Coordinates of C-alpha atoms in Angstrom, one line a residue:
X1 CA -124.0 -45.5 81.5
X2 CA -124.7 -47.6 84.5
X3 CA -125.7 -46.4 88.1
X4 CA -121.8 -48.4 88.9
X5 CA -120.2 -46.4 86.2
X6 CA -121.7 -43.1 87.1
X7 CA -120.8 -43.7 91.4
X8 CA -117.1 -44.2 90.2
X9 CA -117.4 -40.6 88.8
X10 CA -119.2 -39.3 92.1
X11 CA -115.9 -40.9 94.2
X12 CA -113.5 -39.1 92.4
X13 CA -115.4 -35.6 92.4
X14 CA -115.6 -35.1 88.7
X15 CA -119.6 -36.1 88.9
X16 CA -122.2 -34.6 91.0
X17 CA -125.0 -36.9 92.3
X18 CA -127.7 -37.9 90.2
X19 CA -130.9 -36.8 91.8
X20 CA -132.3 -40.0 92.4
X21 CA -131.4 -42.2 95.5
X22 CA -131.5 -45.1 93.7
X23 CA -128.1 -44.9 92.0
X24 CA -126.5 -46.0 95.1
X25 CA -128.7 -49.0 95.6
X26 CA -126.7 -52.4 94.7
X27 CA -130.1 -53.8 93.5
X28 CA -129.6 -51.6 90.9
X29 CA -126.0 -50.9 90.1
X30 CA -126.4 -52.5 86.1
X31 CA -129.1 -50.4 85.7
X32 CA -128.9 -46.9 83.7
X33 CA -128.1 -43.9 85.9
X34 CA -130.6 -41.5 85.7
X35 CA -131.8 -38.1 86.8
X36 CA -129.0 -36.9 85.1
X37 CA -129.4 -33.8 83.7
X38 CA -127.0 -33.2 80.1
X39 CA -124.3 -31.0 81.8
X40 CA -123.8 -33.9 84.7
X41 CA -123.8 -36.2 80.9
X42 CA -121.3 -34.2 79.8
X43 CA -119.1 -33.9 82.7
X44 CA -119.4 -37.9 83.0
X45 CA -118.2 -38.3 79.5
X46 CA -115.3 -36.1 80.1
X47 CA -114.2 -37.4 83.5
X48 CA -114.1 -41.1 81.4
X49 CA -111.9 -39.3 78.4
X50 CA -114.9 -40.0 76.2
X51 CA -117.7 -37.9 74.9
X52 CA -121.9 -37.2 74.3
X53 CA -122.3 -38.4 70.8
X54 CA -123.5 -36.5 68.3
X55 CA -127.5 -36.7 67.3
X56 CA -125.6 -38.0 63.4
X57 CA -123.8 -40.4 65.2
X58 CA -126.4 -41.8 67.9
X59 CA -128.8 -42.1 64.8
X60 CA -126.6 -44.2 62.9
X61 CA -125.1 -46.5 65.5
X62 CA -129.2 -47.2 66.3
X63 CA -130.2 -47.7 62.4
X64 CA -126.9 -48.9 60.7
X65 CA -126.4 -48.0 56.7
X66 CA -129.8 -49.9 55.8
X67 CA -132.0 -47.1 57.6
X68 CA -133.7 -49.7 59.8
X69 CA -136.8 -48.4 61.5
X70 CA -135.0 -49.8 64.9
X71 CA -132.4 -50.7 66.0
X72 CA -132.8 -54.6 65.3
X73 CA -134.4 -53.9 62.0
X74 CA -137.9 -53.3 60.6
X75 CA -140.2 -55.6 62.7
X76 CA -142.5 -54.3 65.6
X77 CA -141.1 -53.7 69.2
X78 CA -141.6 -56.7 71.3
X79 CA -140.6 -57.2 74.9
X80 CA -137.8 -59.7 73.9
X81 CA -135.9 -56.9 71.8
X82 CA -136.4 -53.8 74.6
X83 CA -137.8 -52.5 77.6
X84 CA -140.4 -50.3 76.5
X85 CA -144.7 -50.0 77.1
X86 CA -144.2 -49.9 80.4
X87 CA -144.0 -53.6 80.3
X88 CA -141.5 -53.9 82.9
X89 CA -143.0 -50.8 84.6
X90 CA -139.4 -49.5 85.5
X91 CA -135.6 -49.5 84.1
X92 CA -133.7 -53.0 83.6
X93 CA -130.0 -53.7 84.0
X94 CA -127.8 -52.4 80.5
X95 CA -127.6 -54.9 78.3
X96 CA -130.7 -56.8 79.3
X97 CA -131.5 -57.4 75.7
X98 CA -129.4 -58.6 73.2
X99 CA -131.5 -59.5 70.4
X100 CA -132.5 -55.5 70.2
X101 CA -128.8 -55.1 69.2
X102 CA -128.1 -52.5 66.4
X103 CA -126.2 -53.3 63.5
X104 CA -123.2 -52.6 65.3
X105 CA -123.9 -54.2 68.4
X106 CA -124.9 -51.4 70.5
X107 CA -127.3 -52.0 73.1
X108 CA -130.3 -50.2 74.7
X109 CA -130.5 -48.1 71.7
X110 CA -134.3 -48.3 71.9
X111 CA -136.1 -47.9 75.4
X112 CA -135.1 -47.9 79.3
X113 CA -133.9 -44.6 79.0
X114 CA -134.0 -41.4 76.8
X115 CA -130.4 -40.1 76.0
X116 CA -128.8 -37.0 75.6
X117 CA -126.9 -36.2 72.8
X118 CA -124.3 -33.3 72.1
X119 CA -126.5 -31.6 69.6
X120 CA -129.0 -28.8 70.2
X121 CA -132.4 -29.6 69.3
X122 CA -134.1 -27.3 66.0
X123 CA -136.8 -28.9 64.4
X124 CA -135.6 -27.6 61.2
X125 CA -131.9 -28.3 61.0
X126 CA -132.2 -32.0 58.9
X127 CA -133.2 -30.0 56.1
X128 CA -130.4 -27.4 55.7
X129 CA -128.0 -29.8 57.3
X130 CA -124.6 -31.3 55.6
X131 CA -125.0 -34.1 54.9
X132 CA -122.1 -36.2 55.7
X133 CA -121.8 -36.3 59.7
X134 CA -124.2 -33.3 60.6
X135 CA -122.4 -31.7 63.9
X136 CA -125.8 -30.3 65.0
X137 CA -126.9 -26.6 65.2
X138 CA -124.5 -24.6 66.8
X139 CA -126.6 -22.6 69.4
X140 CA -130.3 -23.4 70.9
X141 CA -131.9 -23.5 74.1
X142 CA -132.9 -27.3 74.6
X143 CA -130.6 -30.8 73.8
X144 CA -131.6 -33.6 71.8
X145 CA -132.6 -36.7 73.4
X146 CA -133.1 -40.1 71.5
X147 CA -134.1 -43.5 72.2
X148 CA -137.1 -43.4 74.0
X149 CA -138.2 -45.3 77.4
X150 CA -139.2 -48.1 79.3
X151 CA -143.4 -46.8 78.9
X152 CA -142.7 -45.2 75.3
X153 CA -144.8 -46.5 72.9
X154 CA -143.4 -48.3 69.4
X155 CA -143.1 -44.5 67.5
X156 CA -141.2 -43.5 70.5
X157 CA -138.9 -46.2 70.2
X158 CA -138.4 -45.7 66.1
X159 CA -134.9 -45.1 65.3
X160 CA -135.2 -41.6 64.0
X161 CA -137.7 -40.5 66.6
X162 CA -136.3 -37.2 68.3
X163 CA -136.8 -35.8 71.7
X164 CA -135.6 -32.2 73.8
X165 CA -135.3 -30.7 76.6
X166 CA -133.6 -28.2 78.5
X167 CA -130.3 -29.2 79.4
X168 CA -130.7 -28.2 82.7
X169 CA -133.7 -31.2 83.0
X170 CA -133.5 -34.0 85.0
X171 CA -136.1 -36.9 85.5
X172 CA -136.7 -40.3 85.6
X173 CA -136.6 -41.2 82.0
X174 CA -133.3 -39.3 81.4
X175 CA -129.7 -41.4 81.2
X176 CA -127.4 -41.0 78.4
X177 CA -124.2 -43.3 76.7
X178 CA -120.7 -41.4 75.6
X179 CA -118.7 -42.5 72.8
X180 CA -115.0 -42.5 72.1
X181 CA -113.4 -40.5 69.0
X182 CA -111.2 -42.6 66.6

C-alpha cells in the first residue's frame, strides 16, 4: 500500500498515522507507507473492505505453481527486477519494477519493503501444516513478515524466505499489501 493510499485511511479516521513524517510528503506519495506496525495493517485492510493475506497466500502469489525461487523465476536478483542491496539506498515508488512481476502479476513481491501477513510466525508449523491453503497457527506472540527490503540481500529476497516480529513493531523496513476474498 502506498503512502496516498494509507493518507486516505488517516482522513477518514479509520487509520492512525504511520510513524514516519514522510508519508505525508508528495515526493513520496507512490511510495510504500511504512512504519506501520501489523494492527495499523490490519485496520488499513479493513477500512478498504479487504484483508492481510495469509503467509499460504502471499507465498504463492510471489512463487506461482512452478515454486520459483522469486518472484520472476529462478535467476539471481538484479536491480532491473527489485529494489533490494541497498542499491537505491531507500524505498521507490510501487510498481517501479515490472519485470520482477510474479506469475500473476503482482508487484513488489521481493524487496522495498517487508510485509505483514495475517499468520503468526512458528518456525515449526510447515511441517504439521495442511496442506492445501495453510491458515497459519492459531495463537503466537510475533506476525510473519515476507518479502524482504530495499538493503536485503538475494536470500532475503528468495520467495520462501520468512521474517517476524512483534506485531506491535514498527520501523523503516515495515509496509504490507491486503488482498481481496473471492
Amino acid at each position: 500500500m502506498t503512502n496516498a493510499q494509507y493518507a486516505l485511511c488517516v482522513s477518514a479516521g479509520g487509520c492512525t498515522s504511520p510513524n514516519d513524517s514522510r508519508w505525508q510528503d508528495s515526493n513520496y506519495r507512490d511510495h510504500p507507507v511504512r512504519y506501520v506496525d501489523w494492527n495499523q495493517a490490519r485496520a488499513y485492510c479493513a477500512w478498504a473492505g479487504v484483508r492481510l493475506p495469509t503467509e499460504a497466500e502471499w507465498e504463492k502469489a510471489a512463487r506461482g505453481t512452478d515454486g520459483r525461487i522469486y518472484p520472476w523465476g529462478d535467476s539471481a536478483p538484479d536491480e532491473r527486477r527489485l529494489n533490494y542491496n541497498g542499491n537505491v539506498g531507500s524505498t521507490t515508488a510501487v510498481g517501479t519494477y515490472p519485470t520482477g512481476a510474479s506469475p500473476y502479476g503482482a508487484l513488489d513481491m521481493a524487496g522495498n519493503v517487508w510485509e505483514w501477513v495475517n499468520d503468526w510466525y512458528d518456525s515449526g508449523y510447515y511441517s504439521q501444516s495442511p496442506s492445501d491453503n495453510p491458515q497459519g497457527p492459531a495463537t503466537g506472540e510475533s506476525r510473519v513478515l515476507r518479502g524482504g527490503t530495499w538493503d536485503g540481500y538475494d536470500d532475503l529476497v528468495r520467495s520462501a524466505d520468512r521474517n517476524y516480529d512483534l506485531p506491535v513493531v514498527w520501523g523503516l523496513y515495515l509496509g504490507f499489501r491486503c488482498v481481496r476474498s473471492q
